């Protein structure tokens, strides 16, 4: 349980570190991946997970997944700079809900049971949060949309790599996906004419360590010990932590309507985590 909560807290602090970095937002994503790669490869080796000897189809899938992961981080980091941290974390994690919707399309059936409340809560909560962002500024709304795009790209990343995840270990998959996503992030940062080389390495080193190693590592360890519903509920730690950081560090004041939207989207994420494995079976 400590690993499950600790991993979510570590990931929730990522947007704060992205804002602290004096490189560009996408450049921060590049360093987040690149700095962690040697340690991910070491963890894969220590755990006996292979990174070679794959079929051509597997290599192409991992490369494609890495490209999706790179654009996911790029889109999310751009959105982090424009919207509130709580919104960024919620919409950035929307891949669970998108996967659930994709399963309905793939299986050609309508939702039932707990799936309807998840969809209704996600739609209502997202409408509230997007409307509140538009009240604040158009920039905030654009930031929300970038974070939603990140959730969509992450869902694509998971779908592309669903077969590879059965054959490769978590650490080796993260390493290989990182090798493919790092060039995407660097190229995107250069196209956007962002500063790539920072003057202060501290936020980027902490970001790589906390998000890619501590956050991912703790969750890799914890996820096999809990059912999907518990994992979904624990995921609500992330928007809670992000909201507190946004409030106290960046003066992002939340009104009661914001809390309603956060609660609805958060409950939808928890329900989606619980139902997606069943609808994808």
PDB file of C-alpha atoms in Angstrom:
ATOM      1  CA  UNK A   1       0.000   0.000   0.000  1.00  0.00           C
ATOM      2  CA  UNK A   2       2.880   2.378   0.811  1.00  0.00           C
ATOM      3  CA  UNK A   3       4.372   1.673  -2.629  1.00  0.00           C
ATOM      4  CA  UNK A   4       1.011   2.234  -4.340  1.00  0.00           C
ATOM      5  CA  UNK A   5       0.428   5.596  -2.644  1.00  0.00           C
ATOM      6  CA  UNK A   6       4.088   6.634  -2.876  1.00  0.00           C
ATOM      7  CA  UNK A   7       4.224   5.918  -6.595  1.00  0.00           C
ATOM      8  CA  UNK A   8       1.136   8.025  -7.247  1.00  0.00           C
ATOM      9  CA  UNK A   9       2.476  10.904  -5.125  1.00  0.00           C
ATOM     10  CA  UNK A  10       5.822  10.818  -6.969  1.00  0.00           C
ATOM     11  CA  UNK A  11       4.044  10.994 -10.332  1.00  0.00           C
ATOM     12  CA  UNK A  12       1.735  13.780  -9.107  1.00  0.00           C
ATOM     13  CA  UNK A  13       4.740  15.998  -8.335  1.00  0.00           C
ATOM     14  CA  UNK A  14       5.931  15.753 -11.952  1.00  0.00           C
ATOM     15  CA  UNK A  15       3.953  18.764 -13.272  1.00  0.00           C
ATOM     16  CA  UNK A  16       5.375  20.978 -10.516  1.00  0.00           C
ATOM     17  CA  UNK A  17       8.921  20.005 -11.559  1.00  0.00           C
ATOM     18  CA  UNK A  18       8.095  20.633 -15.231  1.00  0.00           C
ATOM     19  CA  UNK A  19       7.118  24.202 -14.330  1.00  0.00           C
ATOM     20  CA  UNK A  20      10.288  24.656 -12.267  1.00  0.00           C
ATOM     21  CA  UNK A  21      12.564  23.588 -15.136  1.00  0.00           C
ATOM     22  CA  UNK A  22      14.219  26.473 -16.990  1.00  0.00           C
ATOM     23  CA  UNK A  23      14.368  24.484 -20.219  1.00  0.00           C
ATOM     24  CA  UNK A  24      11.317  24.321 -22.453  1.00  0.00           C
ATOM     25  CA  UNK A  25       8.379  22.136 -21.418  1.00  0.00           C
ATOM     26  CA  UNK A  26       8.998  19.540 -24.146  1.00  0.00           C
ATOM     27  CA  UNK A  27      12.750  19.728 -23.493  1.00  0.00           C
ATOM     28  CA  UNK A  28      11.998  18.837 -19.877  1.00  0.00           C
ATOM     29  CA  UNK A  29      10.214  15.759 -21.199  1.00  0.00           C
ATOM     30  CA  UNK A  30      13.303  14.825 -23.224  1.00  0.00           C
ATOM     31  CA  UNK A  31      15.574  15.076 -20.187  1.00  0.00           C
ATOM     32  CA  UNK A  32      13.015  13.231 -18.064  1.00  0.00           C
ATOM     33  CA  UNK A  33      13.314  10.246 -20.397  1.00  0.00           C
ATOM     34  CA  UNK A  34      16.979  10.522 -21.369  1.00  0.00           C
ATOM     35  CA  UNK A  35      18.376  10.885 -17.845  1.00  0.00           C
ATOM     36  CA  UNK A  36      16.431   7.857 -16.638  1.00  0.00           C
ATOM     37  CA  UNK A  37      17.341   5.529 -19.517  1.00  0.00           C
ATOM     38  CA  UNK A  38      20.631   4.146 -18.094  1.00  0.00           C
ATOM     39  CA  UNK A  39      18.948   3.345 -14.775  1.00  0.00           C
ATOM     40  CA  UNK A  40      15.938   1.726 -16.485  1.00  0.00           C
ATOM     41  CA  UNK A  41      18.287  -0.441 -18.537  1.00  0.00           C
ATOM     42  CA  UNK A  42      20.136  -1.400 -15.352  1.00  0.00           C
ATOM     43  CA  UNK A  43      16.877  -2.360 -13.637  1.00  0.00           C
ATOM     44  CA  UNK A  44      15.913  -4.475 -16.654  1.00  0.00           C
ATOM     45  CA  UNK A  45      19.264  -6.257 -16.528  1.00  0.00           C
ATOM     46  CA  UNK A  46      19.128  -6.818 -12.752  1.00  0.00           C
ATOM     47  CA  UNK A  47      15.664  -8.349 -13.124  1.00  0.00           C
ATOM     48  CA  UNK A  48      16.776 -10.569 -16.019  1.00  0.00           C
ATOM     49  CA  UNK A  49      14.502  -8.911 -18.572  1.00  0.00           C
ATOM     50  CA  UNK A  50      15.651  -9.185 -22.183  1.00  0.00           C
ATOM     51  CA  UNK A  51      15.951  -6.244 -24.569  1.00  0.00           C
ATOM     52  CA  UNK A  52      17.239  -8.098 -27.627  1.00  0.00           C
ATOM     53  CA  UNK A  53      16.222 -11.088 -29.719  1.00  0.00           C
ATOM     54  CA  UNK A  54      12.805  -9.708 -30.610  1.00  0.00           C
ATOM     55  CA  UNK A  55      10.932 -10.368 -33.827  1.00  0.00           C
ATOM     56  CA  UNK A  56      10.701  -7.664 -36.477  1.00  0.00           C
ATOM     57  CA  UNK A  57       7.019  -7.185 -35.657  1.00  0.00           C
ATOM     58  CA  UNK A  58       7.829  -6.715 -31.978  1.00  0.00           C
ATOM     59  CA  UNK A  59      10.574  -4.185 -32.738  1.00  0.00           C
ATOM     60  CA  UNK A  60       8.221  -2.148 -34.929  1.00  0.00           C
ATOM     61  CA  UNK A  61       5.514  -2.231 -32.260  1.00  0.00           C
ATOM     62  CA  UNK A  62       7.924  -1.043 -29.560  1.00  0.00           C
ATOM     63  CA  UNK A  63       9.224   1.755 -31.816  1.00  0.00           C
ATOM     64  CA  UNK A  64       5.675   2.861 -32.680  1.00  0.00           C
ATOM     65  CA  UNK A  65       4.692   2.730 -29.016  1.00  0.00           C
ATOM     66  CA  UNK A  66       7.732   4.809 -28.114  1.00  0.00           C
ATOM     67  CA  UNK A  67       6.729   7.444 -30.684  1.00  0.00           C
ATOM     68  CA  UNK A  68       3.239   7.625 -29.147  1.00  0.00           C
ATOM     69  CA  UNK A  69       4.796   7.855 -25.673  1.00  0.00           C
ATOM     70  CA  UNK A  70       7.064  10.695 -26.813  1.00  0.00           C
ATOM     71  CA  UNK A  71       4.186  12.727 -28.228  1.00  0.00           C
ATOM     72  CA  UNK A  72       2.146  11.901 -25.106  1.00  0.00           C
ATOM     73  CA  UNK A  73       4.789  13.473 -22.856  1.00  0.00           C
ATOM     74  CA  UNK A  74       5.259  16.422 -25.242  1.00  0.00           C
ATOM     75  CA  UNK A  75       1.534  17.185 -25.332  1.00  0.00           C
ATOM     76  CA  UNK A  76       1.144  16.761 -21.571  1.00  0.00           C
ATOM     77  CA  UNK A  77       4.107  18.982 -20.712  1.00  0.00           C
ATOM     78  CA  UNK A  78       2.794  21.733 -22.998  1.00  0.00           C
ATOM     79  CA  UNK A  79      -0.606  21.513 -21.314  1.00  0.00           C
ATOM     80  CA  UNK A  80       0.952  21.627 -17.839  1.00  0.00           C
ATOM     81  CA  UNK A  81       2.269  25.111 -18.529  1.00  0.00           C
ATOM     82  CA  UNK A  82      -1.137  26.476 -19.533  1.00  0.00           C
ATOM     83  CA  UNK A  83      -3.732  24.909 -17.231  1.00  0.00           C
ATOM     84  CA  UNK A  84      -4.121  24.193 -13.521  1.00  0.00           C
ATOM     85  CA  UNK A  85      -2.095  21.321 -12.095  1.00  0.00           C
ATOM     86  CA  UNK A  86      -5.158  19.379 -10.913  1.00  0.00           C
ATOM     87  CA  UNK A  87      -6.675  19.549 -14.406  1.00  0.00           C
ATOM     88  CA  UNK A  88      -3.359  18.562 -16.001  1.00  0.00           C
ATOM     89  CA  UNK A  89      -3.076  15.437 -13.855  1.00  0.00           C
ATOM     90  CA  UNK A  90      -6.709  14.390 -14.303  1.00  0.00           C
ATOM     91  CA  UNK A  91      -6.831  14.860 -18.062  1.00  0.00           C
ATOM     92  CA  UNK A  92      -3.335  13.437 -18.490  1.00  0.00           C
ATOM     93  CA  UNK A  93      -4.575  10.215 -16.850  1.00  0.00           C
ATOM     94  CA  UNK A  94      -7.685  10.033 -19.026  1.00  0.00           C
ATOM     95  CA  UNK A  95      -6.182   7.142 -20.993  1.00  0.00           C
ATOM     96  CA  UNK A  96      -8.042   4.692 -18.709  1.00  0.00           C
ATOM     97  CA  UNK A  97     -11.404   6.117 -19.751  1.00  0.00           C
ATOM     98  CA  UNK A  98     -10.375   6.264 -23.419  1.00  0.00           C
ATOM     99  CA  UNK A  99      -9.333   2.602 -23.295  1.00  0.00           C
ATOM    100  CA  UNK A 100     -12.711   1.688 -21.862  1.00  0.00           C
ATOM    101  CA  UNK A 101     -14.503   3.541 -24.676  1.00  0.00           C
ATOM    102  CA  UNK A 102     -12.220   1.918 -27.243  1.00  0.00           C
ATOM    103  CA  UNK A 103     -13.152  -1.511 -25.859  1.00  0.00           C
ATOM    104  CA  UNK A 104     -16.833  -0.815 -26.509  1.00  0.00           C
ATOM    105  CA  UNK A 105     -16.017   0.055 -30.133  1.00  0.00           C
ATOM    106  CA  UNK A 106     -13.772  -2.992 -30.570  1.00  0.00           C
ATOM    107  CA  UNK A 107     -16.368  -5.341 -29.047  1.00  0.00           C
ATOM    108  CA  UNK A 108     -19.258  -3.567 -30.835  1.00  0.00           C
ATOM    109  CA  UNK A 109     -21.469  -3.381 -27.798  1.00  0.00           C
ATOM    110  CA  UNK A 110     -23.007  -0.777 -25.533  1.00  0.00           C
ATOM    111  CA  UNK A 111     -21.819  -0.155 -21.956  1.00  0.00           C
ATOM    112  CA  UNK A 112     -23.592  -1.829 -19.055  1.00  0.00           C
ATOM    113  CA  UNK A 113     -23.336  -2.118 -15.282  1.00  0.00           C
ATOM    114  CA  UNK A 114     -20.705   0.187 -13.744  1.00  0.00           C
ATOM    115  CA  UNK A 115     -19.606   1.334 -17.206  1.00  0.00           C
ATOM    116  CA  UNK A 116     -22.519   3.766 -17.653  1.00  0.00           C
ATOM    117  CA  UNK A 117     -21.805   5.669 -14.390  1.00  0.00           C
ATOM    118  CA  UNK A 118     -18.126   5.926 -15.402  1.00  0.00           C
ATOM    119  CA  UNK A 119     -19.008   7.460 -18.767  1.00  0.00           C
ATOM    120  CA  UNK A 120     -21.595   9.830 -17.260  1.00  0.00           C
ATOM    121  CA  UNK A 121     -19.207  10.947 -14.505  1.00  0.00           C
ATOM    122  CA  UNK A 122     -16.331  11.465 -16.960  1.00  0.00           C
ATOM    123  CA  UNK A 123     -18.472  13.471 -19.376  1.00  0.00           C
ATOM    124  CA  UNK A 124     -20.060  15.671 -16.691  1.00  0.00           C
ATOM    125  CA  UNK A 125     -16.823  16.216 -14.773  1.00  0.00           C
ATOM    126  CA  UNK A 126     -14.843  17.042 -17.915  1.00  0.00           C
ATOM    127  CA  UNK A 127     -17.532  19.501 -19.056  1.00  0.00           C
ATOM    128  CA  UNK A 128     -17.397  21.253 -15.659  1.00  0.00           C
ATOM    129  CA  UNK A 129     -13.595  21.504 -15.629  1.00  0.00           C
ATOM    130  CA  UNK A 130     -13.358  22.614 -19.263  1.00  0.00           C
ATOM    131  CA  UNK A 131     -16.057  25.219 -18.669  1.00  0.00           C
ATOM    132  CA  UNK A 132     -14.247  26.517 -15.588  1.00  0.00           C
ATOM    133  CA  UNK A 133     -10.991  26.733 -17.556  1.00  0.00           C
ATOM    134  CA  UNK A 134     -12.709  28.746 -20.273  1.00  0.00           C
ATOM    135  CA  UNK A 135     -14.026  31.116 -17.578  1.00  0.00           C
ATOM    136  CA  UNK A 136     -10.450  31.703 -16.408  1.00  0.00           C
ATOM    137  CA  UNK A 137      -8.922  32.153 -19.878  1.00  0.00           C
ATOM    138  CA  UNK A 138      -8.789  30.636 -23.330  1.00  0.00           C
ATOM    139  CA  UNK A 139      -5.205  29.623 -22.598  1.00  0.00           C
ATOM    140  CA  UNK A 140      -6.356  27.412 -19.724  1.00  0.00           C
ATOM    141  CA  UNK A 141      -8.833  25.685 -22.011  1.00  0.00           C
ATOM    142  CA  UNK A 142      -6.128  25.041 -24.603  1.00  0.00           C
ATOM    143  CA  UNK A 143      -3.954  23.597 -21.834  1.00  0.00           C
ATOM    144  CA  UNK A 144      -6.768  21.212 -20.864  1.00  0.00           C
ATOM    145  CA  UNK A 145      -7.115  20.085 -24.483  1.00  0.00           C
ATOM    146  CA  UNK A 146      -3.383  19.373 -24.738  1.00  0.00           C
ATOM    147  CA  UNK A 147      -3.621  17.238 -21.593  1.00  0.00           C
ATOM    148  CA  UNK A 148      -6.632  15.384 -23.024  1.00  0.00           C
ATOM    149  CA  UNK A 149      -4.632  14.772 -26.198  1.00  0.00           C
ATOM    150  CA  UNK A 150      -1.879  13.350 -24.002  1.00  0.00           C
ATOM    151  CA  UNK A 151      -4.377  10.924 -22.468  1.00  0.00           C
ATOM    152  CA  UNK A 152      -5.465   9.839 -25.949  1.00  0.00           C
ATOM    153  CA  UNK A 153      -1.861   9.303 -27.044  1.00  0.00           C
ATOM    154  CA  UNK A 154      -1.111   7.292 -23.906  1.00  0.00           C
ATOM    155  CA  UNK A 155      -4.090   5.055 -24.607  1.00  0.00           C
ATOM    156  CA  UNK A 156      -2.652   4.510 -28.100  1.00  0.00           C
ATOM    157  CA  UNK A 157       0.718   3.667 -26.530  1.00  0.00           C
ATOM    158  CA  UNK A 158      -0.893   1.012 -24.312  1.00  0.00           C
ATOM    159  CA  UNK A 159      -2.906  -0.492 -27.182  1.00  0.00           C
ATOM    160  CA  UNK A 160       0.109  -0.713 -29.496  1.00  0.00           C
ATOM    161  CA  UNK A 161       2.214  -2.409 -26.827  1.00  0.00           C
ATOM    162  CA  UNK A 162      -0.417  -4.757 -25.383  1.00  0.00           C
ATOM    163  CA  UNK A 163       1.233  -7.799 -27.038  1.00  0.00           C
ATOM    164  CA  UNK A 164       4.756  -6.652 -26.193  1.00  0.00           C
ATOM    165  CA  UNK A 165       3.769  -6.280 -22.542  1.00  0.00           C
ATOM    166  CA  UNK A 166       3.014 -10.017 -22.434  1.00  0.00           C
ATOM    167  CA  UNK A 167       6.511 -10.955 -23.646  1.00  0.00           C
ATOM    168  CA  UNK A 168       8.739  -8.203 -22.252  1.00  0.00           C
ATOM    169  CA  UNK A 169       9.253  -7.151 -18.650  1.00  0.00           C
ATOM    170  CA  UNK A 170       8.094  -3.756 -17.419  1.00  0.00           C
ATOM    171  CA  UNK A 171      11.624  -2.381 -17.080  1.00  0.00           C
ATOM    172  CA  UNK A 172      12.834  -3.534 -20.500  1.00  0.00           C
ATOM    173  CA  UNK A 173       9.663  -2.175 -22.127  1.00  0.00           C
ATOM    174  CA  UNK A 174      10.140   1.216 -20.453  1.00  0.00           C
ATOM    175  CA  UNK A 175      13.760   1.260 -21.605  1.00  0.00           C
ATOM    176  CA  UNK A 176      12.985   0.383 -25.217  1.00  0.00           C
ATOM    177  CA  UNK A 177      10.035   2.793 -25.382  1.00  0.00           C
ATOM    178  CA  UNK A 178      12.279   5.493 -23.922  1.00  0.00           C
ATOM    179  CA  UNK A 179      14.914   4.895 -26.607  1.00  0.00           C
ATOM    180  CA  UNK A 180      12.227   5.543 -29.231  1.00  0.00           C
ATOM    181  CA  UNK A 181      10.546   8.471 -27.452  1.00  0.00           C
ATOM    182  CA  UNK A 182      13.672  10.485 -26.585  1.00  0.00           C
ATOM    183  CA  UNK A 183      14.439  11.463 -30.231  1.00  0.00           C
ATOM    184  CA  UNK A 184      10.761  12.382 -30.729  1.00  0.00           C
ATOM    185  CA  UNK A 185      10.853  14.693 -27.708  1.00  0.00           C
ATOM    186  CA  UNK A 186      14.168  16.290 -28.698  1.00  0.00           C
ATOM    187  CA  UNK A 187      13.012  16.811 -32.284  1.00  0.00           C
ATOM    188  CA  UNK A 188       9.706  18.337 -31.117  1.00  0.00           C
ATOM    189  CA  UNK A 189      11.542  20.690 -28.738  1.00  0.00           C
ATOM    190  CA  UNK A 190      13.840  21.848 -31.545  1.00  0.00           C
ATOM    191  CA  UNK A 191      10.913  22.377 -33.932  1.00  0.00           C
ATOM    192  CA  UNK A 192       9.210  24.503 -31.256  1.00  0.00           C
ATOM    193  CA  UNK A 193      12.481  26.418 -30.834  1.00  0.00           C
ATOM    194  CA  UNK A 194      12.619  25.662 -27.112  1.00  0.00           C
ATOM    195  CA  UNK A 195      15.760  26.048 -25.015  1.00  0.00           C
ATOM    196  CA  UNK A 196      17.055  22.511 -24.536  1.00  0.00           C
ATOM    197  CA  UNK A 197      20.123  22.889 -22.307  1.00  0.00           C
ATOM    198  CA  UNK A 198      19.104  24.028 -18.800  1.00  0.00           C
ATOM    199  CA  UNK A 199      21.047  26.300 -16.481  1.00  0.00           C
ATOM    200  CA  UNK A 200      19.669  24.528 -13.408  1.00  0.00           C
ATOM    201  CA  UNK A 201      19.688  20.735 -13.627  1.00  0.00           C
ATOM    202  CA  UNK A 202      18.020  20.121 -10.264  1.00  0.00           C
ATOM    203  CA  UNK A 203      14.338  20.080 -11.363  1.00  0.00           C
ATOM    204  CA  UNK A 204      15.126  17.861 -14.357  1.00  0.00           C
ATOM    205  CA  UNK A 205      17.176  15.358 -12.369  1.00  0.00           C
ATOM    206  CA  UNK A 206      14.472  15.170  -9.700  1.00  0.00           C
ATOM    207  CA  UNK A 207      11.800  14.855 -12.434  1.00  0.00           C
ATOM    208  CA  UNK A 208      13.612  11.940 -14.103  1.00  0.00           C
ATOM    209  CA  UNK A 209      14.258  10.258 -10.759  1.00  0.00           C
ATOM    210  CA  UNK A 210      10.781  10.738  -9.282  1.00  0.00           C
ATOM    211  CA  UNK A 211       8.638  10.141 -12.379  1.00  0.00           C
ATOM    212  CA  UNK A 212      10.529   7.561 -14.424  1.00  0.00           C
ATOM    213  CA  UNK A 213      12.254   5.624 -11.637  1.00  0.00           C
ATOM    214  CA  UNK A 214      10.583   6.057  -8.240  1.00  0.00           C
ATOM    215  CA  UNK A 215       7.008   6.571  -9.457  1.00  0.00           C
ATOM    216  CA  UNK A 216       7.116   3.884 -12.145  1.00  0.00           C
ATOM    217  CA  UNK A 217       9.174   1.517  -9.983  1.00  0.00           C
ATOM    218  CA  UNK A 218       6.861   1.668  -6.987  1.00  0.00           C
ATOM    219  CA  UNK A 219       3.790   1.166  -9.170  1.00  0.00           C
ATOM    220  CA  UNK A 220       5.381  -1.747 -11.064  1.00  0.00           C
ATOM    221  CA  UNK A 221       5.936  -3.391  -7.678  1.00  0.00           C
ATOM    222  CA  UNK A 222       2.538  -2.481  -6.202  1.00  0.00           C
ATOM    223  CA  UNK A 223       0.155  -3.132  -9.097  1.00  0.00           C
ATOM    224  CA  UNK A 224       0.444  -6.917  -8.919  1.00  0.00           C
ATOM    225  CA  UNK A 225      -0.768  -6.887  -5.301  1.00  0.00           C
ATOM    226  CA  UNK A 226      -4.105  -5.103  -5.795  1.00  0.00           C
ATOM    227  CA  UNK A 227      -7.322  -5.494  -7.830  1.00  0.00           C
ATOM    228  CA  UNK A 228      -8.004  -2.856 -10.511  1.00  0.00           C
ATOM    229  CA  UNK A 229     -10.611  -0.977  -8.427  1.00  0.00           C
ATOM    230  CA  UNK A 230      -8.121  -0.349  -5.601  1.00  0.00           C
ATOM    231  CA  UNK A 231      -5.554   0.830  -8.145  1.00  0.00           C
ATOM    232  CA  UNK A 232      -8.131   3.210  -9.618  1.00  0.00           C
ATOM    233  CA  UNK A 233      -9.023   4.628  -6.200  1.00  0.00           C
ATOM    234  CA  UNK A 234      -5.330   5.087  -5.352  1.00  0.00           C
ATOM    235  CA  UNK A 235      -4.982   7.013  -8.613  1.00  0.00           C
ATOM    236  CA  UNK A 236      -7.099   9.757  -7.005  1.00  0.00           C
ATOM    237  CA  UNK A 237      -4.035  10.593  -4.904  1.00  0.00           C
ATOM    238  CA  UNK A 238      -2.543  12.293  -7.948  1.00  0.00           C
ATOM    239  CA  UNK A 239      -5.136  15.059  -8.562  1.00  0.00           C
ATOM    240  CA  UNK A 240      -5.371  15.629  -4.796  1.00  0.00           C
ATOM    241  CA  UNK A 241      -1.617  16.205  -4.494  1.00  0.00           C
ATOM    242  CA  UNK A 242      -1.548  18.313  -7.672  1.00  0.00           C
ATOM    243  CA  UNK A 243      -4.423  20.475  -6.419  1.00  0.00           C
ATOM    244  CA  UNK A 244      -2.621  21.133  -3.114  1.00  0.00           C
ATOM    245  CA  UNK A 245       0.649  22.024  -4.885  1.00  0.00           C
ATOM    246  CA  UNK A 246      -1.174  24.237  -7.376  1.00  0.00           C
ATOM    247  CA  UNK A 247      -3.042  26.006  -4.589  1.00  0.00           C
ATOM    248  CA  UNK A 248      -0.079  26.711  -2.305  1.00  0.00           C
ATOM    249  CA  UNK A 249       2.733  27.155  -4.850  1.00  0.00           C
ATOM    250  CA  UNK A 250       0.999  28.726  -7.852  1.00  0.00           C
ATOM    251  CA  UNK A 251      -2.087  30.327  -6.230  1.00  0.00           C
ATOM    252  CA  UNK A 252      -4.434  28.178  -8.314  1.00  0.00           C
ATOM    253  CA  UNK A 253      -7.594  28.687  -6.285  1.00  0.00           C
ATOM    254  CA  UNK A 254     -10.258  26.004  -6.667  1.00  0.00           C
ATOM    255  CA  UNK A 255     -13.934  26.790  -6.115  1.00  0.00           C
ATOM    256  CA  UNK A 256     -16.554  24.200  -5.018  1.00  0.00           C
ATOM    257  CA  UNK A 257     -17.574  23.587  -8.640  1.00  0.00           C
ATOM    258  CA  UNK A 258     -13.964  22.606  -9.433  1.00  0.00           C
ATOM    259  CA  UNK A 259     -14.027  20.020  -6.651  1.00  0.00           C
ATOM    260  CA  UNK A 260     -17.257  18.588  -8.086  1.00  0.00           C
ATOM    261  CA  UNK A 261     -15.625  18.244 -11.519  1.00  0.00           C
ATOM    262  CA  UNK A 262     -12.478  16.697 -10.021  1.00  0.00           C
ATOM    263  CA  UNK A 263     -14.534  14.231  -7.983  1.00  0.00           C
ATOM    264  CA  UNK A 264     -16.587  13.180 -11.025  1.00  0.00           C
ATOM    265  CA  UNK A 265     -13.603  12.674 -13.325  1.00  0.00           C
ATOM    266  CA  UNK A 266     -11.677  10.975 -10.525  1.00  0.00           C
ATOM    267  CA  UNK A 267     -14.504   8.532  -9.843  1.00  0.00           C
ATOM    268  CA  UNK A 268     -14.723   7.826 -13.577  1.00  0.00           C
ATOM    269  CA  UNK A 269     -10.997   6.991 -13.624  1.00  0.00           C
ATOM    270  CA  UNK A 270     -11.446   4.605 -10.702  1.00  0.00           C
ATOM    271  CA  UNK A 271     -14.422   2.886 -12.352  1.00  0.00           C
ATOM    272  CA  UNK A 272     -12.611   2.697 -15.685  1.00  0.00           C
ATOM    273  CA  UNK A 273      -9.651   0.962 -14.047  1.00  0.00           C
ATOM    274  CA  UNK A 274     -12.037  -1.593 -12.575  1.00  0.00           C
ATOM    275  CA  UNK A 275     -14.030  -2.291 -15.754  1.00  0.00           C
ATOM    276  CA  UNK A 276     -11.492  -2.049 -18.583  1.00  0.00           C
ATOM    277  CA  UNK A 277      -9.816  -5.444 -18.024  1.00  0.00           C
ATOM    278  CA  UNK A 278     -13.231  -7.112 -18.240  1.00  0.00           C
ATOM    279  CA  UNK A 279     -14.433  -5.306 -21.360  1.00  0.00           C
ATOM    280  CA  UNK A 280     -11.114  -5.933 -23.124  1.00  0.00           C
ATOM    281  CA  UNK A 281     -11.097  -9.657 -22.333  1.00  0.00           C
TER     282      UNK A 281
END
